[in-house]
Amino acid sequence: MTADNSFIADRFSLLAKLTDVHGGNSFKAKAYSAAAFTIDKLPQQLAEMPAEKYATIKGIGDSAAKKIVEIFEKGEIADLTSLIEKTPPGILQMMNIKGIGPKKVTVIWKEMGIETVGELLYACNENRLTLYKGFGEKTQKSIQEAIEYFLNNIGSYLYAQVEKLAYELDDKLKNNFSDYRFFITGIFRRQMETIDKLEWVTNAPAAVLQEYLLQHNFVTEKLDAATSVFQGKEENILLYFYHAEEEKIFQRLFETSCSDAFLEEWNKKELTDQSFFYTSEEAIFEQARLHYIPPYLRETSSVIDKAATHNLPEVIQPTDIKSIIHSHSKWSDGNNTIEEMANAAIKLGLEYLVISDHSKTAVYANGLTAERLKAQHAEIDELNEKLKPFKIFKSIESDILGDGSLDYDDEVLVSFDIVIASVHSNLKMNEEKAMMRLINAIKNPFTSILGHCTGRLLLSRAGYPVNHTAIIDACAAHNVVVELNANPRRLDMDWRYLDYCTEKNVLISINPDAHSVNAFQHTKYGVLAAQKAGITAAQNLSSFPLNAFESFLKIQQAKRGR
């Protein structure tokens, strides 16, 4: 297929941007940009012109003309190919986001060390961009909005991103089809951390449902003629509808609310009577003589055997949370003062707040020097007198340095009630390097909580490789709590490993990593993830009432030998 002017203009535009980002000749970058503009506005296709005429067109010139010929002959510009090979894929993605030009991309990549769109969004949420020249509050906000729009058009979403849409559409379907049943099912009902489709079981006729969805602009098209699969308009997410007759609707709901591994084992045991008319999901378990297994636990086959002995845990609920642990104030990169955060926690009925701003090495996040820490601690002392019986605890999110040591010497570390140790820099590590840093930090007697242990950002950064079992074993040996970072873009440690924490009697702590009072609500997403691992309130540090938390701190203080 012959390249058209639009394609050629796009290649020159990208070449101009990457030349700037890689610090190339600025005159060449401007020339490429001018060529892109000119080519995009040409009334005639370049493919229809003789090659010798390209250089005579104002705005193109000899160099650009040769590159146009190169595109027609080889399909690409060699200089552009070379630059693309030197550029992380995430940086190339940023080029497609409105409002992020080459100069900003250069700062984001070269100065901030950010290489993916997801990392950049997280930095915006942490109010980090404003610390760099050329990035004011309005710029940061516009970049955040542009990234969210970009991510919403890819196809996979965080649970938190589609939660509101799922429940709003569910309400509309039920209100407009009052004679029929609709049940949310599938991966959303199982509380998976990322969602690529929203699913329902219904007994509504397929033709009637299709007409309603198209007529009211909920979908743009039907994707499969044989089944009810639609391209959703909002969030651009797929909508699946599984049709079932009334007598089979709960059986279908059950089948679509299980993982493949769970359902395979269930069917192998022949626990469902295919001829039976079930009036609820609970009836399916009663007939199988099993304790009811909630959808969020229907992941592995082993839970079926536990249900046979009624040995299922009473899992944690959002109402079990008693505190906000791991929060950032204006002292580092947060959006609110400590007093504002404390008052917000009090309003939520919480008993205490742990302020854990960034440590000194996190310069990008306005990390606290030893002198600034003294001033912060004095402020906390004053607020504790003012806000009794509510209590604010002195903490730090200490960077785990390259050798696994913490970010302050012992004389400073001893001033904290609790230390959260996290990796924030040099994330491109092999497992050996990552484990050395993490294990050394865990062994440090000042470490109370291991923060977001893999550094992952869902849908954008996989995180560094670790041996989860070895990490949990080390935490058990050194009385360190494992954080379940509740930010919906992190949810780290992954819930799939938390059952081993339970086995080794290692506490977890569901922490929002809040950089604003609004982010306190993220705790809920950590709870949903913890439920999938069968975590109880007793196994979660942030569910401890104040007196129990203070007892926990005494044990941590004793570790320090002071």
XYZ file of C-alpha atoms in Angstrom:
562
model
C 0.000 0.000 0.000
C 1.418 3.378 -1.052
C 1.987 5.845 1.788
C -0.353 8.834 1.711
C 0.437 12.399 2.761
C -1.090 11.897 6.205
C 1.216 8.971 6.994
C 4.284 10.821 5.687
C 3.425 13.943 7.685
C 3.068 11.824 10.854
C 6.507 10.279 10.302
C 8.139 13.698 9.900
C 6.309 14.997 12.947
C 7.560 12.075 15.057
C 11.067 12.504 13.651
C 11.016 16.167 14.691
C 9.856 15.332 18.216
C 12.352 12.525 18.756
C 15.198 14.625 17.398
C 14.359 17.209 20.074
C 13.938 14.627 22.836
C 17.300 13.003 22.065
C 19.058 16.380 21.975
C 19.668 16.384 18.237
C 20.190 19.332 15.919
C 17.424 21.830 16.714
C 17.576 23.282 13.180
C 16.896 19.830 11.727
C 14.044 19.265 14.180
C 12.398 22.512 13.080
C 12.894 21.606 9.431
C 11.242 18.204 9.962
C 8.352 19.849 11.778
C 7.921 22.379 8.960
C 7.963 19.559 6.403
C 5.271 17.705 8.361
C 3.053 20.798 8.394
C 3.576 21.430 4.680
C 2.956 17.825 3.621
C -0.229 17.593 5.675
C -1.642 20.652 3.858
C -0.670 19.673 0.295
C -3.638 19.557 -2.099
C -2.007 16.754 -4.109
C -0.674 13.400 -2.955
C 3.127 13.177 -3.006
C 2.804 9.688 -4.484
C 1.284 11.270 -7.574
C 4.186 13.705 -8.081
C 7.588 13.053 -9.653
C 10.242 12.743 -6.937
C 12.325 15.583 -8.388
C 9.535 18.051 -7.548
C 9.539 17.368 -3.787
C 12.494 19.656 -3.028
C 10.912 22.546 -4.920
C 7.888 22.642 -2.609
C 8.221 25.474 -0.095
C 8.674 24.024 3.392
C 10.222 20.731 2.296
C 13.777 21.191 0.949
C 16.447 18.734 -0.197
C 16.899 16.776 3.055
C 13.186 16.190 3.596
C 12.722 15.341 -0.093
C 15.272 12.522 0.193
C 13.472 11.167 3.231
C 10.146 11.178 1.375
C 11.746 9.073 -1.356
C 13.105 6.805 1.372
C 9.575 6.248 2.716
C 8.282 5.297 -0.738
C 11.194 2.966 -1.417
C 11.737 1.379 2.007
C 8.561 2.125 3.950
C 10.293 4.146 6.674
C 12.947 6.794 7.384
C 16.175 5.173 8.583
C 16.975 8.065 10.963
C 13.534 7.720 12.518
C 13.926 3.956 12.914
C 17.228 4.515 14.708
C 15.670 7.026 17.122
C 12.685 4.775 17.819
C 15.037 1.929 18.751
C 16.681 4.216 21.318
C 13.366 5.324 22.810
C 11.366 3.387 25.459
C 7.885 2.412 24.181
C 6.258 4.443 26.951
C 7.976 7.616 25.773
C 6.639 6.996 22.270
C 3.166 6.647 23.799
C 3.565 10.008 25.509
C 4.143 11.580 22.109
C 0.520 10.755 21.293
C -0.890 12.517 24.341
C -2.169 16.021 23.872
C -0.261 18.683 25.773
C 2.966 16.721 26.253
C 5.442 18.191 23.775
C 9.091 17.221 23.215
C 10.467 19.634 25.832
C 8.173 18.267 28.529
C 8.848 14.677 27.462
C 12.578 15.371 27.779
C 12.177 16.583 31.356
C 9.814 13.698 32.207
C 12.222 11.102 30.855
C 15.680 12.548 31.465
C 15.112 14.412 34.741
C 12.198 12.609 36.396
C 13.237 9.142 35.201
C 9.695 8.314 34.092
C 9.378 5.997 31.093
C 5.708 4.961 30.948
C 2.366 6.721 30.741
C 1.168 4.965 33.888
C 4.203 6.169 35.862
C 3.536 9.699 34.641
C -0.097 9.558 35.759
C 1.008 8.284 39.153
C 3.500 11.167 39.399
C 0.663 13.601 38.633
C -1.452 12.032 41.368
C 1.462 12.474 43.754
C 1.741 16.157 42.804
C 5.323 15.512 41.670
C 5.425 17.364 38.346
C 5.037 20.770 39.976
C 8.499 20.390 41.476
C 10.064 20.765 38.014
C 10.553 23.886 35.950
C 7.845 24.377 33.340
C 5.295 22.224 35.175
C 2.846 24.353 37.114
C -0.299 23.124 38.816
C -2.465 23.807 35.745
C -0.007 22.023 33.447
C 0.081 19.015 35.746
C -3.727 18.919 35.832
C -4.048 19.130 32.048
C -1.451 16.363 31.584
C -3.294 14.192 34.111
C -6.594 14.673 32.275
C -4.967 13.975 28.899
C -3.372 10.760 30.201
C -6.656 9.551 31.695
C -8.373 10.146 28.383
C -5.601 8.292 26.560
C -5.693 5.312 28.912
C -9.471 5.141 28.711
C -9.186 4.434 25.009
C -6.873 1.430 25.172
C -9.266 -1.303 26.301
C -8.134 -2.478 29.747
C -8.976 -0.540 32.866
C -8.424 -0.526 36.579
C -11.349 -1.837 38.607
C -11.711 1.645 40.105
C -11.955 3.232 36.653
C -15.010 1.243 35.565
C -16.743 0.753 38.923
C -19.050 3.747 38.590
C -19.927 2.925 34.962
C -20.724 -0.705 35.846
C -23.153 0.183 38.615
C -24.762 3.058 36.725
C -25.424 0.893 33.676
C -26.672 -1.914 35.913
C -29.206 0.482 37.473
C -30.360 1.699 34.065
C -30.845 -1.832 32.760
C -32.828 -2.874 35.808
C -34.982 0.279 35.768
C -35.754 0.031 32.052
C -36.272 -3.735 31.991
C -38.234 -4.215 35.185
C -39.839 -7.413 33.819
C -36.446 -9.066 33.364
C -33.459 -9.940 35.528
C -29.946 -8.515 35.237
C -26.994 -9.672 37.341
C -23.454 -8.277 37.105
C -21.095 -11.202 36.658
C -17.640 -12.131 35.385
C -14.327 -10.559 36.294
C -15.906 -7.408 37.741
C -17.993 -9.449 40.163
C -14.870 -11.414 41.098
C -13.182 -8.101 41.978
C -10.234 -8.566 39.645
C -7.774 -5.680 39.729
C -7.968 -4.982 35.983
C -11.086 -5.183 33.830
C -11.346 -5.560 30.050
C -15.094 -6.185 29.854
C -18.284 -5.738 31.849
C -20.594 -8.757 31.935
C -24.213 -9.485 32.815
C -26.427 -12.542 32.997
C -29.969 -11.763 31.865
C -33.194 -13.334 30.712
C -34.055 -10.303 28.567
C -34.507 -11.113 24.845
C -31.346 -10.393 22.867
C -33.123 -8.341 20.176
C -34.898 -6.111 22.705
C -31.681 -5.538 24.647
C -29.728 -4.691 21.504
C -32.332 -2.157 20.382
C -32.266 -0.428 23.774
C -28.477 -0.231 23.996
C -28.066 1.173 20.486
C -31.010 3.556 20.735
C -29.745 5.100 23.973
C -26.126 5.366 22.797
C -24.732 3.040 25.463
C -22.887 1.130 22.725
C -21.512 1.949 19.288
C -21.915 -1.453 17.621
C -22.595 -5.150 18.097
C -19.352 -7.067 17.658
C -20.633 -10.641 17.359
C -23.721 -11.614 15.427
C -24.166 -14.858 17.369
C -23.811 -13.442 20.898
C -24.618 -10.200 22.721
C -21.185 -8.607 22.724
C -21.096 -4.853 22.235
C -18.517 -2.103 21.972
C -19.415 0.225 24.814
C -19.445 3.948 24.147
C -18.434 5.152 27.604
C -14.867 4.136 28.545
C -14.737 2.227 25.223
C -15.129 -1.042 27.147
C -16.684 -4.280 25.899
C -20.123 -5.242 27.215
C -21.060 -8.937 27.375
C -24.566 -10.287 27.992
C -25.121 -13.983 28.703
C -28.719 -14.964 28.015
C -30.403 -17.656 30.089
C -33.908 -18.938 30.629
C -35.422 -18.205 34.040
C -34.896 -21.737 35.345
C -31.176 -21.612 34.442
C -30.341 -18.010 35.317
C -28.657 -18.652 38.682
C -26.736 -21.596 37.325
C -25.467 -19.336 34.519
C -24.639 -16.601 37.031
C -22.599 -19.071 39.065
C -20.753 -20.426 36.006
C -19.775 -16.947 34.793
C -18.648 -15.836 38.281
C -15.843 -18.404 38.644
C -12.292 -18.655 37.355
C -11.606 -21.381 34.806
C -9.578 -23.363 37.352
C -12.338 -23.205 39.962
C -15.083 -24.162 37.522
C -13.035 -27.008 36.077
C -12.601 -28.558 39.522
C -16.266 -27.955 40.377
C -17.413 -29.724 37.226
C -14.936 -32.567 37.785
C -16.538 -33.191 41.180
C -19.998 -33.025 39.525
C -21.308 -30.732 42.242
C -24.078 -29.143 40.178
C -27.244 -30.982 39.212
C -27.841 -29.776 35.635
C -31.530 -30.729 35.811
C -32.203 -28.807 39.032
C -34.035 -25.443 39.113
C -31.976 -23.241 41.431
C -33.697 -20.205 42.926
C -30.438 -18.575 44.094
C -26.683 -19.036 43.994
C -26.769 -20.037 47.649
C -29.051 -22.930 46.678
C -26.323 -24.257 44.368
C -23.928 -24.544 47.314
C -26.599 -25.968 49.609
C -27.373 -28.704 47.079
C -23.622 -29.443 46.848
C -23.422 -29.477 50.687
C -20.819 -26.738 50.687
C -20.469 -23.489 52.569
C -21.281 -20.541 50.270
C -18.173 -19.315 48.427
C -18.366 -15.620 47.454
C -17.379 -14.804 43.837
C -14.169 -13.051 44.948
C -12.901 -16.340 46.413
C -13.727 -18.478 43.384
C -10.208 -18.407 41.978
C -8.461 -21.625 42.980
C -9.795 -25.156 43.302
C -8.497 -25.504 46.881
C -11.242 -23.248 48.239
C -13.821 -25.914 47.311
C -12.290 -28.341 49.811
C -12.238 -25.621 52.473
C -15.931 -24.946 51.861
C -16.665 -28.625 52.436
C -15.529 -28.245 56.058
C -17.030 -24.757 56.436
C -13.487 -23.537 56.949
C -13.918 -20.222 55.110
C -12.625 -17.027 56.712
C -14.789 -14.110 57.765
C -13.054 -11.751 55.379
C -12.204 -8.143 56.021
C -14.772 -5.438 55.168
C -14.237 -1.713 54.407
C -15.891 -0.902 57.744
C -13.104 -2.792 59.552
C -10.524 -0.124 58.698
C -9.610 1.936 61.771
C -6.810 4.107 60.439
C -4.934 5.626 57.548
C -1.396 4.240 57.457
C 0.995 5.512 54.756
C -0.040 9.052 53.879
C 1.789 12.061 52.485
C 1.246 15.681 53.479
C 2.383 19.015 52.094
C 5.634 18.476 53.933
C 6.697 16.332 50.975
C 4.530 15.807 47.875
C 1.012 15.664 49.308
C -1.802 18.113 48.606
C -3.050 18.684 52.163
C -1.676 19.821 55.494
C -1.368 17.310 58.324
C -4.240 19.003 60.160
C -6.474 18.757 57.084
C -5.646 15.075 56.776
C -6.302 14.439 60.455
C -9.662 16.209 60.342
C -10.646 14.219 57.240
C -9.756 10.984 59.044
C -11.765 12.048 62.106
C -14.745 12.823 59.873
C -14.530 9.266 58.503
C -14.704 7.902 62.051
C -11.103 6.679 62.073
C -9.058 6.477 65.266
C -5.572 7.502 64.151
C -3.401 8.662 61.239
C 0.149 7.694 60.308
C 1.978 10.468 58.466
C 4.725 8.954 56.333
C 6.181 11.578 54.049
C 9.082 10.855 51.718
C 12.661 10.643 52.966
C 15.559 12.882 51.978
C 16.794 10.903 48.942
C 13.410 11.370 47.239
C 14.357 14.873 46.092
C 11.753 14.648 43.309
C 9.086 14.359 46.040
C 10.476 17.111 48.288
C 11.830 14.504 50.699
C 12.432 15.639 54.267
C 15.861 16.531 55.593
C 16.663 15.850 59.242
C 16.068 19.524 60.090
C 12.665 19.621 58.410
C 11.717 16.429 60.225
C 12.228 18.137 63.583
C 9.822 20.881 62.529
C 7.268 18.364 61.261
C 7.425 16.371 64.477
C 6.886 19.539 66.522
C 3.759 20.244 64.445
C 2.485 16.705 65.030
C 3.011 17.098 68.799
C 0.919 20.285 68.767
C -1.847 18.680 66.718
C -1.978 15.657 69.012
C -2.694 17.973 71.942
C -5.348 19.792 69.932
C -7.121 16.761 68.462
C -7.239 14.333 71.434
C -8.266 11.487 71.622
C -7.460 11.167 67.911
C -3.761 10.521 67.424
C -1.227 11.225 64.677
C 1.847 9.011 64.518
C 5.268 10.057 63.219
C 6.407 7.939 60.318
C 8.483 8.109 57.157
C 8.424 6.301 53.853
C 12.133 5.685 53.783
C 13.748 5.025 50.441
C 15.516 1.672 50.263
C 18.887 2.665 48.857
C 20.965 0.712 46.348
C 22.607 -1.472 48.998
C 19.352 -2.072 50.883
C 20.067 0.427 53.655
C 17.507 2.971 54.797
C 17.677 6.663 54.048
C 18.704 8.083 57.443
C 21.145 7.112 60.135
C 19.902 5.458 63.307
C 19.785 8.746 65.277
C 17.105 10.020 62.890
C 15.285 6.701 62.383
C 14.744 6.330 66.130
C 12.591 9.487 66.108
C 9.829 7.733 64.131
C 7.037 5.693 65.634
C 7.070 3.495 62.571
C 9.152 3.208 59.381
C 7.795 2.147 55.984
C 10.632 1.019 53.706
C 10.069 1.291 49.940
C 12.051 1.209 46.712
C 11.572 4.307 44.547
C 14.739 4.557 42.472
C 16.757 2.362 40.096
C 13.759 0.144 39.421
C 15.371 -1.646 36.477
C 16.800 -4.503 38.510
C 17.178 -8.219 38.049
C 15.782 -10.465 40.782
C 19.132 -10.891 42.508
C 19.614 -7.129 42.885
C 16.003 -6.520 43.916
C 16.074 -9.272 46.523
C 19.356 -8.024 47.974
C 17.890 -4.551 48.493
C 14.579 -5.785 49.887
C 15.989 -8.453 52.229
C 18.586 -6.039 53.634
C 15.843 -3.500 54.296
C 13.624 -6.118 55.944
C 16.509 -7.139 58.231
C 16.975 -3.547 59.382
C 15.475 -3.366 62.898
C 13.940 0.028 62.125
C 11.794 -1.351 59.281
C 8.217 -1.958 60.424
C 6.420 -2.168 57.074
C 7.679 -3.175 53.630
C 5.996 -0.784 51.186
C 4.717 -1.727 47.685
C 7.269 -4.503 47.393
C 7.485 -4.894 43.579
C 7.001 -1.288 42.500
C 4.411 -2.346 39.935
C 1.908 0.034 38.353
C -1.011 -1.911 36.908
C -1.447 -1.629 33.119
C 1.798 0.304 32.775
C 4.710 -1.158 34.745
C 5.216 -4.793 35.683
C 7.557 -4.032 38.566
C 10.927 -5.585 39.316
C 11.110 -9.385 39.704
C 11.062 -10.730 43.262
C 10.738 -14.038 45.081
C 7.545 -13.410 47.042
C 7.963 -16.495 49.215
C 11.461 -15.458 50.292
C 10.276 -11.917 51.033
C 7.423 -13.157 53.204
C 9.734 -15.620 54.983
C 12.111 -12.732 55.771
C 9.237 -10.576 57.022
C 8.155 -13.434 59.290
C 11.676 -13.791 60.665
C 12.099 -10.060 61.350
C 8.558 -9.121 62.382
C 7.941 -6.867 59.377
C 4.463 -6.140 58.027
C 3.756 -6.523 54.294
C 1.936 -3.592 52.760
C -0.998 -4.105 50.449
C -0.725 -0.710 48.798
C -4.365 0.142 48.113
C -3.800 2.664 45.380
C -5.873 1.048 42.587
C -2.939 1.443 40.211
C -0.629 -0.492 42.558
C -2.447 -3.115 44.703
C 1.010 -4.323 45.657
C 1.702 -6.916 47.189
C -0.394 -8.890 44.725
C -3.302 -10.642 46.480
C -2.212 -13.968 44.946
C 0.664 -14.157 47.445
C -1.152 -12.966 50.561
C -2.387 -16.412 51.575
C 1.266 -17.260 52.254
C 1.401 -14.254 54.594
C -1.488 -15.841 56.487
C 0.310 -19.181 56.555
C 3.461 -17.554 57.991
C 1.545 -15.306 60.448
C 2.797 -12.171 58.712
C 0.528 -9.171 59.130
C -0.474 -7.173 56.090
C -1.373 -3.507 56.151
C -3.933 -2.117 53.716
C -2.622 1.390 53.105
C -3.954 3.988 50.629
C -0.557 5.669 50.054
C -2.669 8.816 50.135
C -1.314 12.046 48.713
C -4.607 13.848 49.379
C -7.612 13.411 51.644
C -9.635 12.249 48.638
C -7.249 9.319 48.258
C -8.315 7.938 51.646
C -11.111 6.250 49.690
C -8.518 4.071 47.926
C -8.425 1.936 51.053
C -11.595 0.253 49.788
C -9.786 -1.152 46.738
C -7.142 -2.653 48.967
C -9.897 -4.301 50.992
C -11.442 -5.761 47.820
C -8.062 -7.223 46.858
C -7.497 -8.571 50.377
C -10.882 -10.289 50.274
C -9.695 -12.336 47.300
C -6.916 -13.714 49.500
C -9.301 -14.444 52.378
C -7.669 -11.872 54.664
C -9.493 -11.157 57.932
C -9.569 -7.912 59.910
C -7.316 -9.494 62.558
C -4.624 -10.049 59.913
C -4.611 -6.384 58.801
C -2.654 -3.733 60.722
C -4.829 -0.798 59.596
C -7.812 -2.577 61.182
C -6.187 -2.475 64.619
C -7.936 -0.126 67.057
C -5.714 2.550 68.602
C -4.761 0.601 71.729
C -3.818 -2.492 69.701
C -1.786 -0.370 67.280
C 0.116 1.188 70.182
C 0.877 -2.323 71.500
C 2.168 -3.217 68.048
C 4.445 -0.154 68.147
C 5.926 -1.240 71.483
C 6.963 -4.538 69.895
C 8.487 -2.652 66.967
C 10.345 -0.316 69.330
C 11.746 -3.333 71.186
C 13.177 -4.615 67.867
C 15.388 -1.548 67.759
C 16.991 -2.423 71.083
C 16.352 1.032 72.438
